[in-house]
Every structure is written in C-alpha cells, then in structure tokens.
Amino acid sequence: MNRLQERSTPIAVPLIGRLVRYLAMAIALSVVGIWLAMWLIPLPERLDVPMSSMVTYADGKPAHVFLADDDRWRLEVRHDEVDPAYIEALIELEDRRYFDHPGVDPIAVVRAALSNIASGRVVSGASTITMQVVRMAEPRPRTLRSKVVEVFRALQLEQHYSKEEILDLYLQLLPFGHNYEGLETASWVYFGHDASSLSPAQIATLLAVPQAPTARMPSQQNATRLARARNEIAEYLLAKEALPRGMRSDRLSDEEAMKAIEQTPVPTYLRRMPREIPHLAMQLNHRYPTANTLHTTVDRPQQRIVEKMAARHRHNVERLGGDHLSVVVVNHQTGELKAVLGNFDHSSSAQGQQIAAYDVRRSTGSLLKPFLLAHAIDEGVAAPSQRVVDVPVDFGGYRPQNYDGTYDGLVRLDDALERSLNIPFVNLLNQIGVDDFLMTLHRLGAPYPDGPPENHGLSYAVGGIDATVMDVATMYSALARRGDARAIHYLNGGRNEAGTTPMPGAFTPEAAYLVRQILQRRDRPDFPGRSFLRGQPSPHAWKTGTSMGFRDAWTAGFGPEHVVVVWAGNLDYRPGRNLVGELAAAPLFFDIIEAIEPVERGHYEPPPAGLESVEVCSFSGHLPTGACAHTETVSMPIKSIATEPCPYHVHIDVDEDSGEAVTPACRGDRVVETRAFVELPSSVRRFFDVAGDAGSTPPEYARECRSRRSGSGPRVVSPPGDTTITLMGGVPKSAQKVPLEAVSSGHGRLNWFVDGRFVGRVDSGQRLWWEPRVGEHEFVVTDGHGRSQRRIVNVE
C-alpha cells in the first residue's frame, strides 16, 4: 500500500457516513414533508359530490329521483347496502389486496412492470381501488407525472378515510355512461332494482361497464361488446371462485354457471329514473333540500289504485266542469299517508296541473255538518232523532237555502244530515254558537278562519270555512276514531307534516258513533240499491260537499282502516255547471275505498258503553210529554241526553158539543174532553198550510175564550237563561250583537223589552239584534194575550 492509499482510507469512511446520514435525513424530511402535504393539501373537491335526492315509497322503492346539483344521476349507496357477492367480485377483479396495502400495492406495481417489460407494451396496470377513486375524482391525462400524482393522492386518501369509506366513494363515483354515476344508479337504470341483490350476470355486467362506459353502456349498438366483456369477466371470476354459483345444495359447475350467464341477455336500454308522486316529492325536496333520501309512508299498491281510478274518472270530472283533482288516502289508525294525488297530470302544460291541490284551501260545502251534529249531541242540545224546523229563514239579510230549493217544514236531524239539508244545520249552528263550533273544528285540526271574529257567521254550517284536502282527512279521522283526530304524517318516523295538529277528544265516542251510523246509511250514489241486494249495510261512512257557485265538489269518508278524501274543481275558482260532490267526487271515492277496503270484507263495530236507550216521542224525537201518544227507543249519550221535552204535542180541552177549544177560565158548564194535538211552530204554519202527521191541528178557541186564552205563552230561544256573555276585547260592541228570538203557538207578533225598555216587535221565530252593555240585564218577551217569558243575562 502506498502513502496515498494510506491517507485516503481514513478520509473516505467519514465521508460515506456523512452521506448516509444526509440521505437518511433527506428521506426523513421527505417523509415528513409528504406526511404534512397529505394533511395540508386539500383533498379533491369532487370527493364531496352532491347526491341525487330520492323520495321512496314505504317499502323503500324509489318513487321520485331528482338530478344532483351537477346534473348527474347519482344515488347514495354504502358498501354494506350492496350485495356482498358484488363486493367480493370487485375486490378480486380490481384490487385483491385492497384491505392490506396503504393505497398503493407494491406487489402489483412490480408484477405490472415485469409483464409490461416482457410484452414490450402496456398489458397490465397496477391501479388500486384507491387510485381509481383519485382518477374518478381528478381526471388527468395518462402520463407518468399523472401517475405520480395519483400515487400521492391515493396515499393521502388513505390517511383521511377508512377502507370502508374509500370503498363507498368508489361505489358512488363509478361511471356507467352518459350522466349516470354510482353502482346504485346503474342497478336501477340497467335492471330496475337496487344493488342489494344481484345475479351473477348482473354482477359481471356492473363490473364490465365502468372499464369502458361509452363503449359498453346498455344500447343496441353496444350489446355485443358488453356481452363479450361481461362473459370474460365472469369466466375469470368463476375460475377464482369469486362469483356465486347458487346455493350449496344445487351448486353449479363452472361450465353450467358460465352457460347460465351467457344465456342471460345483456341490458340494451336505460330505464328512466322514477318520477312518481311528483307533487308530494317536489314539496319534500323543497322542504328538505339537504336530505339525500326521504322515506315516505306512501304505499305503492294503493298509490297505483288511486292513479288508475283517477285516470278512469278524469273524463267524467272534466265533463262536469272540473279541470283539477286531488285525492288523499290516510290510515286513520296510524295517521300515515298511504296515497296522494296532487292533480290529474303534473307533466301536463295545462294551467294549474303542477299545483298540489291537496295543499290549497277550498270551501268545504256541507262536509262540516257531521261535526256540527256531533258537537250538538255532546252539548245535549240535540239528538239525531229530533224533528227540527226546515223552512226559509232570514238572519239579518243572510238567507240560506236548501240545495234543491225545497223544504220539509219539519225534518229529523239524522234525515237532514243524510240528505244534507242546509236550513236545519244553520239553525243548529245559531243555537250552539259560531265561536264554540269553531273551537271544536280547531281541535279537529281545521284552520281557524281568517279575519276578525265579527266576520264569523252562520254560513260556516254550509261551507263558509276553507280547508285543504289534508285538513279534511284529519277531521274525518276523528269520526273514524271515536272522536280523536289523528295527525297526518307522510315521512317515516311519525312526525306531523300535514296541517294543524289536532287536539285529543274533539268530541265523545258516543257522538262519533251516532253520526257515523247516519253517514253509513246511504250506499254509493251510482248504485243506490246495492245494500239492499247485498243484504248488509255499507261499511263505509261518507259525506259529500258542494261549495256555493259549484266551484268545489267533495266527498270525504272512511272505512275500518282508511280515510279517503276526493276534491274536484278549478283552482282558478271557475264554476262548473254540474260540479257537485255526488256526481264529480263520490263515484271516484267509492271506486278507491272499495278497492282498498273491499265491501265483501264486512265490518261491525259495537256501540260505545256510554250510550243509553232513551224513550222519546215518536213524532218529535224529544223526551215525551203526557201529550205524546206514541214513543220509541233511541240511543243517546248518558252524559249528554237532550232533555228538552216534546215541543209539538200539547193537551187542549175541547168542548164535546162544538169541538171548540176552551180554557179553564171560560169552560163554564161545558162538557169537555182533554185531547192531544200537534201544534206546529208558527214559522212552519206560515210556510205550510198542513197539519202534523202525529195528531190533528188544534181547533179554534171558542169566541168567549179567545181574549182570555191561557195556553202556552212565548218561549225564549235566545238568549239562554242564567247565562253570562263575555265580550271580546278589541272588537266593537256593534259586531257582537246578541240575537233575541222567541217562538209562540199563536199567530200574533211578539214584543221585546230589555230592562223595561221596548226594543222591537217581530213575528214568532224571527230575530231582533241587541247591542250588549256590561252589566245584568232583564229580557222580557210578550205576546198579544199578555203572556210572557223572562230571562236574566249578565254581560261582562
């Protein structure tokens, strides 16, 4: 060894050591830098892609799918919602060591490099699933520089997401042609179902298309290419034991499984994404804009029934003058919306078809009469058996009429409801009080009328209140549920999404039962004799409604499980000449409810325990007096029996020789007989010159008895005795006038006095209006014979 060698040896060793240390430091700094870069450099924006919003039916099937904000069809999906056989096949085909590598598979890189060198061209890639996610999120030219970026991004992705989350991203970003992305989207548009259960042929198809979406997506032109690619992938996966062959007991061989796949046609067209229940879906999408999936309670089979029946009846509705229609079906036991139709055809360019008519307030016509009677029963004011006045009336300029322009004079309340007569219910509302009835309706879920209280009037009995189809369905659920209305919801979870939340106990089970019995009497109007032929009553209770001017036609009713409401009309408030509930809405109502709840099923509901058998006058339906010759038994709530005695039957002493009526004061030595007569109210006698059908007309009084007639004097109807009237603050007293009304058996006029001062003279049954003043007041009404009745009322 020379001197130069002796000198260089000790110098080289420290130099190499320093180089190693520098290299180690550089590597460490690089690793730290790369690690910092992974956390400091933002991830690709497209990893947070917007999803298509989807509204589903109750069974989870899509009802309506909306384009994502980037105008792509992209349904949200997670790996645990996908057929496990697909996941297994995907891992085997694309990245078999997916769960073992950090985003880049070194073994695959070496294998691909050796294969490519040996072939002299690129025959194999080394992209992992993570790298493919990067490529789908950040498309780049296929260059070496791009590959380096993909490697970095893949490593970065693995630092931020778990393997399961990266797999979810992959399944959502997979391209399947045009603007369709994601496995779930492809499963629906290729096969018409979700990706939770896939056949071997479907798995191979869904693996083949993303490799070349434009060339392989379903079409007639691509069918051969797609079939070839699918079959190659299936053959490879079968060889790797990564594709199902059937259950273990009937497991197919490779050849049998391959033959079955080859015989399965490939899809050749793309199915349209569902666009059903459009009115409800668009409302939900607007209300919940950030929700990817909204699960409704709508039942697919029932929705199909409603749509089919509505299409069948469209010509009839349009012929009668209506251009728009809405239907809702609600399970009144759960409150779930089961079917909904917002209008005839959302896709039509015709005016108003895009409007959800079930959410528009319309005049209810006669739909509220059942609730008025139920309220009166609970208050002990009336009973269905009672006979009430049905003649033209005038309430300070308001002159309601019966729909057909005819009047019965006297009519039973149950018959009046069955025939939907207006006058008896306007009188009943006047007796009960408008504000009390409005509070009952509000407890049922009805919206409170707009405007100040002074605008509330008796027209509310015959359609003066506007309500939506959803509101009406909520109200009628109370009749179906023995007085407890059920809030409607149309999203899973039971949250009220439709209108005002009702309050429990709007009326009693007894009142609901009695009213329901009346509403079940009539069968469908286009087959009125069916109940007789069938030998049993209809299980469906129903009521029609027609608004003033023929602008709204309604039918609402229910069976053992469902409430159905049908509205037909014109959203621009145009009248239809024949747009009435019985013609335009009732036939569709019956077709729907009988398809959902077949008549043949039958239904019996026992009466509630709170009903009591009560003896009443057969003619009047009131509690009998000694003058009532015939009685019958009816059901009334034990807690609210209508206690008013029969107002029509009277006992009168009659001279046996002359047949004239006499009084004790003028009887003298006459031979008299006490007889029972029907004495009609003066308003009925004026309108009809007829006698009652349960007795004869009272005879005229003898001449010498007429000036001293003692019979019954005037009877005050309003105000009620021993009551307190509370004035509403902020409302002028002129808008809170108290009606003064009395009836008399005579033909003369009645005089009214308040606190000793004369206030007016009217006929029996007619009204005066008195402006209230705070304090205690005495009301006296007198007739031409000096007979009177007195009431004390306190105003505060």
CSV table of C-alpha atoms in Angstrom, one decimal, residues 626-629 648-654 673-679 694-698:
chain,number,residue,atom,x,y,z
A,626,GLY,CA,-148.1,13.4,28.6
A,627,ALA,CA,-149.5,14.5,25.2
A,628,CYS,CA,-147.2,12.2,23.2
A,629,ALA,CA,-149.4,9.1,22.4
A,648,TYR,CA,-145.1,20.0,19.4
A,649,HIS,CA,-147.6,17.9,21.3
A,650,VAL,CA,-150.0,19.8,23.5
A,651,HIS,CA,-153.0,19.0,25.6
A,652,ILE,CA,-156.1,21.1,24.9
A,653,ASP,CA,-159.6,21.0,26.5
A,654,VAL,CA,-162.2,20.6,23.7
A,673,GLU,CA,-162.5,16.4,26.8
A,674,THR,CA,-158.8,16.8,27.1
A,675,ARG,CA,-157.2,15.8,23.8
A,676,ALA,CA,-153.7,15.7,22.4
A,677,PHE,CA,-152.8,17.8,19.3
A,678,VAL,CA,-149.7,18.6,17.3
A,679,GLU,CA,-149.1,22.3,17.4
A,694,ALA,CA,-148.9,12.5,14.6
A,695,GLY,CA,-152.2,14.2,15.6
A,696,SER,CA,-154.7,16.7,14.4
A,697,THR,CA,-154.4,20.5,14.1
A,698,PRO,CA,-155.6,22.2,17.3
